[in-house]
PDB file of C-alpha atoms in Angstrom:
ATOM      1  CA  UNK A 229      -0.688 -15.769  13.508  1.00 94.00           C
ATOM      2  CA  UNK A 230      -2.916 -12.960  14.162  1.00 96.00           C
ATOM      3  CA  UNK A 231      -3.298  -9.841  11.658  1.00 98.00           C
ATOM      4  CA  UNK A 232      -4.045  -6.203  12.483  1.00 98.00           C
ATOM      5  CA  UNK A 233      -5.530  -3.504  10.205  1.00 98.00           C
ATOM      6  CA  UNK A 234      -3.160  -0.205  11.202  1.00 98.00           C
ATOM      7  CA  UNK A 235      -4.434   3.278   9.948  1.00 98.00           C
ATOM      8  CA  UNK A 236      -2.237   5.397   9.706  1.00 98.00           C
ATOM      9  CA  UNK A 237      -4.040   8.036   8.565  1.00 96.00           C
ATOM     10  CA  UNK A 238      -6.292   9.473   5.782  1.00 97.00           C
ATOM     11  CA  UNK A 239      -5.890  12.465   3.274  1.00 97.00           C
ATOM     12  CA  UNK A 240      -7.333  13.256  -0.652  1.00 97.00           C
ATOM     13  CA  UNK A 241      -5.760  13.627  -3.981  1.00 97.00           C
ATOM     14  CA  UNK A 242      -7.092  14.622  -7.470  1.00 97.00           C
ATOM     15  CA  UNK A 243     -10.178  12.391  -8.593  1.00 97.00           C
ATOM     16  CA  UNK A 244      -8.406  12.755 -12.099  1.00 97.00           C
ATOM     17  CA  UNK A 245      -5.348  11.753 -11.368  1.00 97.00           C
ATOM     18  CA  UNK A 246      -7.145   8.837  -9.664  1.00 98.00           C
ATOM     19  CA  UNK A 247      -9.157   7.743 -12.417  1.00 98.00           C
ATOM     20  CA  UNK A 248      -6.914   8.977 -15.898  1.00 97.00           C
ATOM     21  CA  UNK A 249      -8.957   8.636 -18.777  1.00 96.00           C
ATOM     22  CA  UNK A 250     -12.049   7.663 -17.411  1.00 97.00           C
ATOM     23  CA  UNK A 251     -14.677  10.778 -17.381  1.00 97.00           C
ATOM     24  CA  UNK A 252     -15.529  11.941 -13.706  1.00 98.00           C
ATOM     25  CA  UNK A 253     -19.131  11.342 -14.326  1.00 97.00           C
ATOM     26  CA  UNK A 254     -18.491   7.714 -14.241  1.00 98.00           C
ATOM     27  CA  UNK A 255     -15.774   7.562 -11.356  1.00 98.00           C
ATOM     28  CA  UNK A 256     -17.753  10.229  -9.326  1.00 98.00           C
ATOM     29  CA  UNK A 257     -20.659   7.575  -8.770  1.00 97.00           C
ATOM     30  CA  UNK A 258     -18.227   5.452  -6.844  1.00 97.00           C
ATOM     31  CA  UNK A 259     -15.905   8.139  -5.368  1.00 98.00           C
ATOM     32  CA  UNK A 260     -17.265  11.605  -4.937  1.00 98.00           C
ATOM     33  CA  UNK A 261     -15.104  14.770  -5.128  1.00 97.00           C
ATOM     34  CA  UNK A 262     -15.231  17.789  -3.232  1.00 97.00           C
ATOM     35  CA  UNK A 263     -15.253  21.165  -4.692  1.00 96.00           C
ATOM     36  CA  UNK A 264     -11.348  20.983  -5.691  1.00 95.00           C
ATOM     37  CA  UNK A 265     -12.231  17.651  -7.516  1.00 97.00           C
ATOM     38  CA  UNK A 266     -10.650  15.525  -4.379  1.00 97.00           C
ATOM     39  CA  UNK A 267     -11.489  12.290  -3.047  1.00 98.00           C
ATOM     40  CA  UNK A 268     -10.975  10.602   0.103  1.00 98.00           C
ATOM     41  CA  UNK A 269      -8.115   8.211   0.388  1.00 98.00           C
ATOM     42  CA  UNK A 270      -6.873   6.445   3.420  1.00 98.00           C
ATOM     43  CA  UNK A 271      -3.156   5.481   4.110  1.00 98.00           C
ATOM     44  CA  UNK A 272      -3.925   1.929   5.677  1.00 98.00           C
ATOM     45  CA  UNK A 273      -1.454  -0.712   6.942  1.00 98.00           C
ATOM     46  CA  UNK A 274      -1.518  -4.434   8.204  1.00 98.00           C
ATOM     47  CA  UNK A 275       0.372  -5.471  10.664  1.00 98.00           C
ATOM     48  CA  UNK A 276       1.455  -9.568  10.859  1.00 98.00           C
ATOM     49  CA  UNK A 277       2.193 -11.034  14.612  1.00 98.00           C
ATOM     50  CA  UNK A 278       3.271 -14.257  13.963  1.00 95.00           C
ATOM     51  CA  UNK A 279       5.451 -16.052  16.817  1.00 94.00           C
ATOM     52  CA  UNK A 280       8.655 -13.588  17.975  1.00 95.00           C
ATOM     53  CA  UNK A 281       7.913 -11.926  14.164  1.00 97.00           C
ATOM     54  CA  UNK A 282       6.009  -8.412  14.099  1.00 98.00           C
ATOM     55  CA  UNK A 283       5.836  -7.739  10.427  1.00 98.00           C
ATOM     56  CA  UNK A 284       4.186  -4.314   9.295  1.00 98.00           C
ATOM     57  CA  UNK A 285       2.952  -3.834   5.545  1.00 98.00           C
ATOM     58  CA  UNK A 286       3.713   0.228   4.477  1.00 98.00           C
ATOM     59  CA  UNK A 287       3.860   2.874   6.554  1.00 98.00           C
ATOM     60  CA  UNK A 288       1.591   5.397   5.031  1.00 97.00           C
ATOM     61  CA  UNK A 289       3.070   9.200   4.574  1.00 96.00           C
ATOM     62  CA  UNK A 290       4.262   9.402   8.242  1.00 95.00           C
ATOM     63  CA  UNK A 291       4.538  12.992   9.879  1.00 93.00           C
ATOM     64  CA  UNK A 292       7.822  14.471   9.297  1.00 95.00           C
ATOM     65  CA  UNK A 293       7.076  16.913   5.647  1.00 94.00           C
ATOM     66  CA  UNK A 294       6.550  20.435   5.804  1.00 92.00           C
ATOM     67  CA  UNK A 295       3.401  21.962   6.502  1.00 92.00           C
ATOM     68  CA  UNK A 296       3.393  23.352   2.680  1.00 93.00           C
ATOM     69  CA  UNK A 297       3.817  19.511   1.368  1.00 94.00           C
ATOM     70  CA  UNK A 298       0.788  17.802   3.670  1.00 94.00           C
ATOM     71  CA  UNK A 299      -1.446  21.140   2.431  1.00 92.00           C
ATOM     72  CA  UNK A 300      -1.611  19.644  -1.221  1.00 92.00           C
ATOM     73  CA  UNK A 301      -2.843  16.219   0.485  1.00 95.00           C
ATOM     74  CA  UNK A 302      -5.612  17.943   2.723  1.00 93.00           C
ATOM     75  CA  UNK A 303      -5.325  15.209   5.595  1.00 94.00           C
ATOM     76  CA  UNK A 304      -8.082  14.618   7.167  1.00 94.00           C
ATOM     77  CA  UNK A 305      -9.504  12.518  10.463  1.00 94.00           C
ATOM     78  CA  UNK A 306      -7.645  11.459  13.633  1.00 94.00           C
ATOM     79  CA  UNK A 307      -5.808   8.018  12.893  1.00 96.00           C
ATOM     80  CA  UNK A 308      -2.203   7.926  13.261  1.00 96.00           C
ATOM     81  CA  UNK A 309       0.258   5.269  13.146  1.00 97.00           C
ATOM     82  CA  UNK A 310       1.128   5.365  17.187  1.00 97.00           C
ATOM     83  CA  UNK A 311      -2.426   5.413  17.939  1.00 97.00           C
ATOM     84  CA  UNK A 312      -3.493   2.733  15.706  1.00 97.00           C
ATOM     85  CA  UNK A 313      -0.866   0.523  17.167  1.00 98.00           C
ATOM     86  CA  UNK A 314      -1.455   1.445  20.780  1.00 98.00           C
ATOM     87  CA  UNK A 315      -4.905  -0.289  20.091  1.00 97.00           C
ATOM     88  CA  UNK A 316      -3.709  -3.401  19.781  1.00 97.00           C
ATOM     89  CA  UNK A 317      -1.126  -2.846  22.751  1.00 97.00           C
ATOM     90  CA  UNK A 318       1.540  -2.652  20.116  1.00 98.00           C
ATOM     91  CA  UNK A 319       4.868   0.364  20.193  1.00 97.00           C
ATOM     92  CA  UNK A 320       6.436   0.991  17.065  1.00 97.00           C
ATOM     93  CA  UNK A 321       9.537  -0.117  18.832  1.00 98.00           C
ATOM     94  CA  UNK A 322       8.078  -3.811  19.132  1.00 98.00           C
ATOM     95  CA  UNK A 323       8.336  -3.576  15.366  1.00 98.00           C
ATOM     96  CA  UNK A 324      10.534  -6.163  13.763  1.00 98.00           C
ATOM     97  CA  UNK A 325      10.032  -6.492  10.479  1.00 98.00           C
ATOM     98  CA  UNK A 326       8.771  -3.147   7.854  1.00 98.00           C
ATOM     99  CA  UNK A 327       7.999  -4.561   4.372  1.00 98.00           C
ATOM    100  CA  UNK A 328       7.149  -1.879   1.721  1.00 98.00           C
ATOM    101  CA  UNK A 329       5.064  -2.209  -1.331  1.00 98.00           C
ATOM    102  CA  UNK A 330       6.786  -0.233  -3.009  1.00 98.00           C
ATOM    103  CA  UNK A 331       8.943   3.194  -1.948  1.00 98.00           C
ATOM    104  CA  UNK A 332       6.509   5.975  -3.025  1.00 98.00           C
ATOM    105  CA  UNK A 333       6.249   8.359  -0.393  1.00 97.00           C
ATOM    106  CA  UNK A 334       2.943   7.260   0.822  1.00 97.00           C
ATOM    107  CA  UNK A 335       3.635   4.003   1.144  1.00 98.00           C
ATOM    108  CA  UNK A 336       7.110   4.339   2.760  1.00 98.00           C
ATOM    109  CA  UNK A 337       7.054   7.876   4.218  1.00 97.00           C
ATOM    110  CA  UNK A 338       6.275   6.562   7.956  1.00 98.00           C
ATOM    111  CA  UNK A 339       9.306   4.369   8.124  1.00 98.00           C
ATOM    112  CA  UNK A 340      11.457   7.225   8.672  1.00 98.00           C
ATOM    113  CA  UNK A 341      11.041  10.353  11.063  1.00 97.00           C
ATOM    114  CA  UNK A 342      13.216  13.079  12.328  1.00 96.00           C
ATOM    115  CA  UNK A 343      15.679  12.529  14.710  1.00 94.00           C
ATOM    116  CA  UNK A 344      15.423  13.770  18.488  1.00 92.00           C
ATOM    117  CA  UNK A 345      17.010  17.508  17.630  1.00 92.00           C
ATOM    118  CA  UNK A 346      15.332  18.186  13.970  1.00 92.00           C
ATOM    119  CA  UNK A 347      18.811  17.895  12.663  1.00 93.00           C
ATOM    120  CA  UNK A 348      18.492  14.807  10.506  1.00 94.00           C
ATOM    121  CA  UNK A 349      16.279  11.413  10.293  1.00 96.00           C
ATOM    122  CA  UNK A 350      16.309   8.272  11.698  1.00 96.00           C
ATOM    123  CA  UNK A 351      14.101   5.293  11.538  1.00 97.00           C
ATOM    124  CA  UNK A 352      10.840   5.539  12.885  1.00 98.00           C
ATOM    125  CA  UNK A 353      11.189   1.936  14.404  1.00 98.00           C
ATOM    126  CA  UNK A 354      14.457   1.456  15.898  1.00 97.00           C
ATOM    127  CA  UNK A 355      14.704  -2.920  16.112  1.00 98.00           C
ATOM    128  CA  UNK A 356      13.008  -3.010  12.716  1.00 98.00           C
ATOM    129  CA  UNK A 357      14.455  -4.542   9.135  1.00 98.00           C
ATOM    130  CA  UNK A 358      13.119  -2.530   6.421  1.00 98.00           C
ATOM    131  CA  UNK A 359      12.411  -4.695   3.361  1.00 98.00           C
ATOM    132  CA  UNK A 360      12.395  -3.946  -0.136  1.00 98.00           C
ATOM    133  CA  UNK A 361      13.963  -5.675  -3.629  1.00 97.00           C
ATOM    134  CA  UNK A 362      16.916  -4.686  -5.274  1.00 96.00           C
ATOM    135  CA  UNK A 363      14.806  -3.935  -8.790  1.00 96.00           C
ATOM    136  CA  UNK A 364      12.538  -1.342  -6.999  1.00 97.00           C
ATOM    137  CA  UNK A 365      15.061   0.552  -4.827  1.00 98.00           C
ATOM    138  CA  UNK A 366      17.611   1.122  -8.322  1.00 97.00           C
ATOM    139  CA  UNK A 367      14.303   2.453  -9.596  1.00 97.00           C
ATOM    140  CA  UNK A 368      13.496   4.524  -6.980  1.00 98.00           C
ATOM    141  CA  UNK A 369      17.156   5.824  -6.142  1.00 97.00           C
ATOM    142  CA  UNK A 370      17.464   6.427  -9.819  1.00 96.00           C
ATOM    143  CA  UNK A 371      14.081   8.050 -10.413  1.00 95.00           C
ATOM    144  CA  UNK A 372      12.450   8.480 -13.962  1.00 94.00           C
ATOM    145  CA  UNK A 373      11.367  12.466 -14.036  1.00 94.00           C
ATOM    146  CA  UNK A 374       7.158  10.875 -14.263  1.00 92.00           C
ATOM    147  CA  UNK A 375       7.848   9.470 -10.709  1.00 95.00           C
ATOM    148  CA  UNK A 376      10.743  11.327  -8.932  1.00 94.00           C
ATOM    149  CA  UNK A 377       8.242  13.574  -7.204  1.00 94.00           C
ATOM    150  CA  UNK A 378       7.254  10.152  -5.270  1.00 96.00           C
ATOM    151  CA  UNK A 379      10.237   8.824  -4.627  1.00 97.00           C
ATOM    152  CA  UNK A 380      11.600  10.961  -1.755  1.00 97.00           C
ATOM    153  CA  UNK A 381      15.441  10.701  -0.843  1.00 96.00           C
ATOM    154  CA  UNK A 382      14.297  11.620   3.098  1.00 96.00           C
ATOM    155  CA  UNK A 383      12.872   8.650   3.021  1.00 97.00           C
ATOM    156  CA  UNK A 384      14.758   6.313   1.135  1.00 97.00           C
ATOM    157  CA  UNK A 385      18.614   6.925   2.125  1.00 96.00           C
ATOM    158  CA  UNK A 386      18.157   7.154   6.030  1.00 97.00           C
ATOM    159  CA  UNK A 387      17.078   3.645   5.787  1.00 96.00           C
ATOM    160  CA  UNK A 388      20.319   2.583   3.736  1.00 97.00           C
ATOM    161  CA  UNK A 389      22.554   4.622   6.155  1.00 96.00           C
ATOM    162  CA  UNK A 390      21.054   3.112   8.916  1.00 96.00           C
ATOM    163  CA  UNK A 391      22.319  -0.390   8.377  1.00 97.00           C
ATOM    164  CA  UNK A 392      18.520  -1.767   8.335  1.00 98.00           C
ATOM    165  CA  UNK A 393      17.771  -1.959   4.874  1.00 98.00           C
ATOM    166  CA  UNK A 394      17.299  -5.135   3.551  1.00 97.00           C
ATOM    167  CA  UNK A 395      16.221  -7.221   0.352  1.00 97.00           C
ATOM    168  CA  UNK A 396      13.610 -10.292  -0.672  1.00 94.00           C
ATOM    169  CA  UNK A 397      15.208 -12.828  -2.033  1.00 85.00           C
ATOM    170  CA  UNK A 398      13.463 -12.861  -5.460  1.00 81.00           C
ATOM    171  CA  UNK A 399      14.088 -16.622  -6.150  1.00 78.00           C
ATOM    172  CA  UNK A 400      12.151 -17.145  -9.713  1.00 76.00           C
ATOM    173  CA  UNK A 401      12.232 -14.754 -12.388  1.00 77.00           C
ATOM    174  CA  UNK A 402       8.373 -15.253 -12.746  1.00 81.00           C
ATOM    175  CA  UNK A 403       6.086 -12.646 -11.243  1.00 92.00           C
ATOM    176  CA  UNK A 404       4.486 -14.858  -8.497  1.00 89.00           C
ATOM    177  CA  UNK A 405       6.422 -16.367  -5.862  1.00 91.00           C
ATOM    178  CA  UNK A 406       5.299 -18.986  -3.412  1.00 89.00           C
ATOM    179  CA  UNK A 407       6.528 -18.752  -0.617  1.00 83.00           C
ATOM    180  CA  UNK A 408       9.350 -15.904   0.994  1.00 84.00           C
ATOM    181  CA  UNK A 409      10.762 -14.697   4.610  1.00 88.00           C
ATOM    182  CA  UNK A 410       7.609 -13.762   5.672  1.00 93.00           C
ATOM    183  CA  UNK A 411       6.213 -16.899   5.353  1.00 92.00           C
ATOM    184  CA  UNK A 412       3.577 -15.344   2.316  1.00 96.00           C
ATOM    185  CA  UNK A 413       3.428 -15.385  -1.108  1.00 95.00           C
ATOM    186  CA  UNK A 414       4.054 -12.218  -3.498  1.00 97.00           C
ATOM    187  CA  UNK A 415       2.843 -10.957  -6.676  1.00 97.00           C
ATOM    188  CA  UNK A 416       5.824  -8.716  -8.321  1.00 97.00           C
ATOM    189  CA  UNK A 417       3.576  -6.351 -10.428  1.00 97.00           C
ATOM    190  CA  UNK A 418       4.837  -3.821 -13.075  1.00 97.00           C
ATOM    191  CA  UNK A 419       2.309  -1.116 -14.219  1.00 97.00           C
ATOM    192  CA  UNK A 420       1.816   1.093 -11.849  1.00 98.00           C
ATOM    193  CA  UNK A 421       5.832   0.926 -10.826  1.00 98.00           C
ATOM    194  CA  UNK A 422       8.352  -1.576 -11.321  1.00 96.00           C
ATOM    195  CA  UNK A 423       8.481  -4.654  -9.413  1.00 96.00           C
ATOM    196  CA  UNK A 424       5.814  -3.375  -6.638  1.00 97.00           C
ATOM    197  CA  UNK A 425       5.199  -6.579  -4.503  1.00 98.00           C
ATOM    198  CA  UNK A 426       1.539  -8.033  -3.353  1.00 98.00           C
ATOM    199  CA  UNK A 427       1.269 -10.156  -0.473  1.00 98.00           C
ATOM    200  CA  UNK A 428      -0.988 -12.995  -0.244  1.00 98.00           C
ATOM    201  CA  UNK A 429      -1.375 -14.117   3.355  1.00 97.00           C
ATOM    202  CA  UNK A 430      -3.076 -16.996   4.073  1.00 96.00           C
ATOM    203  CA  UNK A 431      -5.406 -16.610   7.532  1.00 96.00           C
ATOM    204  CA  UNK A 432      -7.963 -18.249   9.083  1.00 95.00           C
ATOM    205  CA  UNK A 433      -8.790 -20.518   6.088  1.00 95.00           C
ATOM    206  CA  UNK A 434      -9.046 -17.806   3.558  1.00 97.00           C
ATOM    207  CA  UNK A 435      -6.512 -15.857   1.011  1.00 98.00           C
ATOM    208  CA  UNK A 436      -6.154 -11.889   2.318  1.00 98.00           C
ATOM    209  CA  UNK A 437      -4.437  -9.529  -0.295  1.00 98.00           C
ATOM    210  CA  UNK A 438      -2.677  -6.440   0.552  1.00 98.00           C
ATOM    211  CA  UNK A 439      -3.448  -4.633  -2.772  1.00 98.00           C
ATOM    212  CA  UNK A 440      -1.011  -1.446  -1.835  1.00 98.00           C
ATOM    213  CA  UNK A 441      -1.429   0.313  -5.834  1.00 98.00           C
ATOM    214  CA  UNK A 442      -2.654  -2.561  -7.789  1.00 98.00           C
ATOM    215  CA  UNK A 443      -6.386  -1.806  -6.462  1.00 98.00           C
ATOM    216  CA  UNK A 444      -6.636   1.153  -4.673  1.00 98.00           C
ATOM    217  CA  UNK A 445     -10.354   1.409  -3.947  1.00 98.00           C
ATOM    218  CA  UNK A 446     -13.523  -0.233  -5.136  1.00 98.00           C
ATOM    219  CA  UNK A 447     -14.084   2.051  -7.657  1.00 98.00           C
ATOM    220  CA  UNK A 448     -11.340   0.664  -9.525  1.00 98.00           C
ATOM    221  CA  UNK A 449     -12.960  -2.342 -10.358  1.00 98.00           C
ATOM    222  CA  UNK A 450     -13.410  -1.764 -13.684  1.00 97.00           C
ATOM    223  CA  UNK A 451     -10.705  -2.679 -16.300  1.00 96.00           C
ATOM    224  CA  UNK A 452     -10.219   0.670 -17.909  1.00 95.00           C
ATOM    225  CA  UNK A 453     -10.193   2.495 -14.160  1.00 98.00           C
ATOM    226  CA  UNK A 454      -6.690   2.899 -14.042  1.00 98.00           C
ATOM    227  CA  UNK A 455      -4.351   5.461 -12.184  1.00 98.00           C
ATOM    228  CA  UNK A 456      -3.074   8.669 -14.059  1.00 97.00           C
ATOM    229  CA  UNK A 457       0.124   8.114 -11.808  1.00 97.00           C
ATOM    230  CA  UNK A 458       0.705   4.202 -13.106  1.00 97.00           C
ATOM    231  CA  UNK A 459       3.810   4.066 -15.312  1.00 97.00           C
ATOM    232  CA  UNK A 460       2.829   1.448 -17.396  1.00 97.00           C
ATOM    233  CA  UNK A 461      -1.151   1.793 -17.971  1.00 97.00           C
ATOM    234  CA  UNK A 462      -1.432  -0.870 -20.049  1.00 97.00           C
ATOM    235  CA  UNK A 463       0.759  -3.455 -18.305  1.00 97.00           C
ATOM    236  CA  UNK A 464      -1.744  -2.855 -15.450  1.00 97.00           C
ATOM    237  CA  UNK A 465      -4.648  -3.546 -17.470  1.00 97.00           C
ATOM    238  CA  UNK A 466      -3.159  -7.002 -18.029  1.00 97.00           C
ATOM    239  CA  UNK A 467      -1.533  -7.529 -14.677  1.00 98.00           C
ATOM    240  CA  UNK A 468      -5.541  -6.414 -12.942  1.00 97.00           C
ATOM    241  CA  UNK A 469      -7.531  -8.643 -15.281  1.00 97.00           C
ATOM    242  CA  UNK A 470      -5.245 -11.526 -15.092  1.00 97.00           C
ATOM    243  CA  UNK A 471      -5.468 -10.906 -10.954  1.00 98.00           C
ATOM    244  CA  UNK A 472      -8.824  -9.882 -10.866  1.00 98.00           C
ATOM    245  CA  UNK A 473     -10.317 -12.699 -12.436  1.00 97.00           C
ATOM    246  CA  UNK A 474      -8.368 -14.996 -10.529  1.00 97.00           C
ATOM    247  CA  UNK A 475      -9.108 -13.262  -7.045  1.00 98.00           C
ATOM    248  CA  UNK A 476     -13.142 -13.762  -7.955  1.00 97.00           C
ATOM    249  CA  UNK A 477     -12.204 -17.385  -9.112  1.00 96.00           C
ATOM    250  CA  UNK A 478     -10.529 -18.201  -5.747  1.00 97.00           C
ATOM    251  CA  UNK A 479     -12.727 -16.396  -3.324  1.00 96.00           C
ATOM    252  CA  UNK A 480      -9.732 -13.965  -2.472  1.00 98.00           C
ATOM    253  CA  UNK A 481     -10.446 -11.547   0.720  1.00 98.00           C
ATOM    254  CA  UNK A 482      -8.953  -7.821  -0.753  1.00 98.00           C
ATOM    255  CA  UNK A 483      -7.456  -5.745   1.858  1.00 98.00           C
ATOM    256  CA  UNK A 484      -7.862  -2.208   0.072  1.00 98.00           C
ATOM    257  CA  UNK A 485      -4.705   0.049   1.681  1.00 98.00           C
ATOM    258  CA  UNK A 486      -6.404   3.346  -0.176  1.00 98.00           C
ATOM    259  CA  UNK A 487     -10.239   3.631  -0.172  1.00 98.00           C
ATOM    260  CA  UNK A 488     -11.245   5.205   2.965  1.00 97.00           C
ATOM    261  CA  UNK A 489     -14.628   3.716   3.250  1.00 97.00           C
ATOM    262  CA  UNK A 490     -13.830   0.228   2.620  1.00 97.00           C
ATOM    263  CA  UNK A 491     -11.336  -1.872   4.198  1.00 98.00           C
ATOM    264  CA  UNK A 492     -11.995  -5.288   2.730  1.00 98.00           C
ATOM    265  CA  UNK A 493     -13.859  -6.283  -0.826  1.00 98.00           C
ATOM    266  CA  UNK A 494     -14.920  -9.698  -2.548  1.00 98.00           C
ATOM    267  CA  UNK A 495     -15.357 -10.101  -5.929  1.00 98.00           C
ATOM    268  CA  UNK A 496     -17.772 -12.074  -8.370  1.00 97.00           C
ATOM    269  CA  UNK A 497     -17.746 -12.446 -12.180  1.00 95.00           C
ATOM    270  CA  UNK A 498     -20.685 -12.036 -14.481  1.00 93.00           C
ATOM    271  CA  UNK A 499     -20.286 -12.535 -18.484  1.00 90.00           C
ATOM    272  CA  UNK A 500     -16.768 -12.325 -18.469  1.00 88.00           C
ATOM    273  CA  UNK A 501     -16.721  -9.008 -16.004  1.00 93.00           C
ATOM    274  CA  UNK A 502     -15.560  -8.823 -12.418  1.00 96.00           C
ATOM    275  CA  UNK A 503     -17.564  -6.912  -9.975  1.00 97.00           C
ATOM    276  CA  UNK A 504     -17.814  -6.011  -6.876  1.00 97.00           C
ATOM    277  CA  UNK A 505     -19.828  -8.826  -4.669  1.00 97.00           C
ATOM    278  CA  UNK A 506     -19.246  -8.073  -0.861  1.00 96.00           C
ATOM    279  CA  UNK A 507     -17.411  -4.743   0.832  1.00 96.00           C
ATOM    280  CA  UNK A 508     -16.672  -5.611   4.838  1.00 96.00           C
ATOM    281  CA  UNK A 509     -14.946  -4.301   7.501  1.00 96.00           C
ATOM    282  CA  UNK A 510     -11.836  -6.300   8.908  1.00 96.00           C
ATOM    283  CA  UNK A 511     -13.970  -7.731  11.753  1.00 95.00           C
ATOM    284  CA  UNK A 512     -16.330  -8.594  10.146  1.00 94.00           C
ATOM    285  CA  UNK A 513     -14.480 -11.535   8.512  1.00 93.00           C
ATOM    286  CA  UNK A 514     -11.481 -12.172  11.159  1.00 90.00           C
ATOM    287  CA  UNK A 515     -13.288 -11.554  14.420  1.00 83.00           C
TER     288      UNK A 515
END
């Protein structure tokens, strides 16, 4: 098996909406805003080669919205899904395997692009399965009015029409299960949306964790820092301390898909608190 850190791309949102109730001049220490109160994010994937298997975690917000829509996201940089995979001598073609996090549009949005013409969409990787669970996609096909906004049908019903939509096999109703498909375990984690899944990949002797919207950057470490967008606030402040503490118990490697500065963290615990104990790069630990 050999894993690859894809970027697909950074952009900012509302330091606010990052951080809810916590005041900004305690999140602004850890993640400064610019002058319209926006902080950097990054839109970053991982891509699994493991035997005839090509298996890539989220696709980030992909390129096909208006000009209008990425204007409220203020991308920024040069990284791009093609580019990021030409790297590693990878073609989205070679693709077998997408599974998605969950199906909010930065997460998902890359999976599907417009056709040749502009007159419809298609999948933006043609041999691929796209993978979700049949909890999420009634949620996000049947949207609550707090999170339709994210759940775009552009990018959701292309990949049902297409034939290459498929579904985990949930086989426990408990919110960890060992083993799946993909030959990793997954966390099923409620708070921020329903059933949003967290991989735990074991490689090279140590436990990486895609932490899609559970963690999205260092600076939401702390307990209380949790996301204005998160459904369920305080189902996430259970479902982050009960993984938090148990990530700095078991030396877990955190693979951050939103901070734009840090790719990997560590964690420690002091007095009952988890901190942050180490921030690396991906090569730094797998190379």
């Amino acid at each position: 098996m050999q894993l690859y850190p894809i970027e697909t791309g950074n952009f900012k949102l509302d330091g606010g909406a990052m951080f809810g109730v916590v005041p900004k001049t305690l999140w602004n220490r850890t993640n400064p805003a610019d002058h319209n109160n926006r902080i950097d994010l990054a839109a970053r994937s991982l891509l699994i080669e493991d035997g005839n298997r090509l298996i890539l975690i989220d696709t980030g917000m992909g390129n096909k919205q208006s000009e209008k829509f990425f204007s409220y996201y203020d991308m920024w940089g040069d990284h791009s899904m093609e580019k990021s995979l030409k790297k590693y001598g990878f073609h989205k073609d070679d693709i077998t395997d997408v599974f998605m996090t969950h199906l909010h549009f930065d997460h998902c949005g890359g999976s599907i692009q417009w056709n040749k013409d502009r007159t419809g969409y298609e999948p933006a990787f043609k041999n691929a399965k796209f993978w979700t669970n049949k909890e999420h996609w009634l949620w996000a096909t049947e949207p609550n009015n707090r999170e339709k906004a994210s759940f775009l049908k552009e990018n959701l019903l292309p990949m049902e029409e297409s034939g290459q939509l498929y579904f985990i096999n949930k086989t426990n109703t408990t919110d960890f299960q060992k083993g799946s498909e993909f030959g990793f375990d997954i966390l099923f984690a409620d708070g921020h949306t329903d059933k949003q899944m967290i991989p735990h990949i074991s490689y090279k002797g140590k436990t990486l964790v895609f932490m899609a919207d559970l963690l999205p950057t260092v600076g939401h470490i702390p307990l209380p820092y949790v996301m204005g967008y998160d459904t369920r606030p305080l189902l996430t402040l259970s479902e982050k301390e009960k993984f938090l503490k148990n990530a700095a118990k078991n030396e877990f490697y955190l693979f951050l898909e939103h901070d734009a500065h840090h790719q990997i963290c560590t964690l420690g615990e002091r007095e009952n608190r988890v901190h942050l104990k180490n921030s690396h790069t991906f090569e730094e630990i797998f190379n």
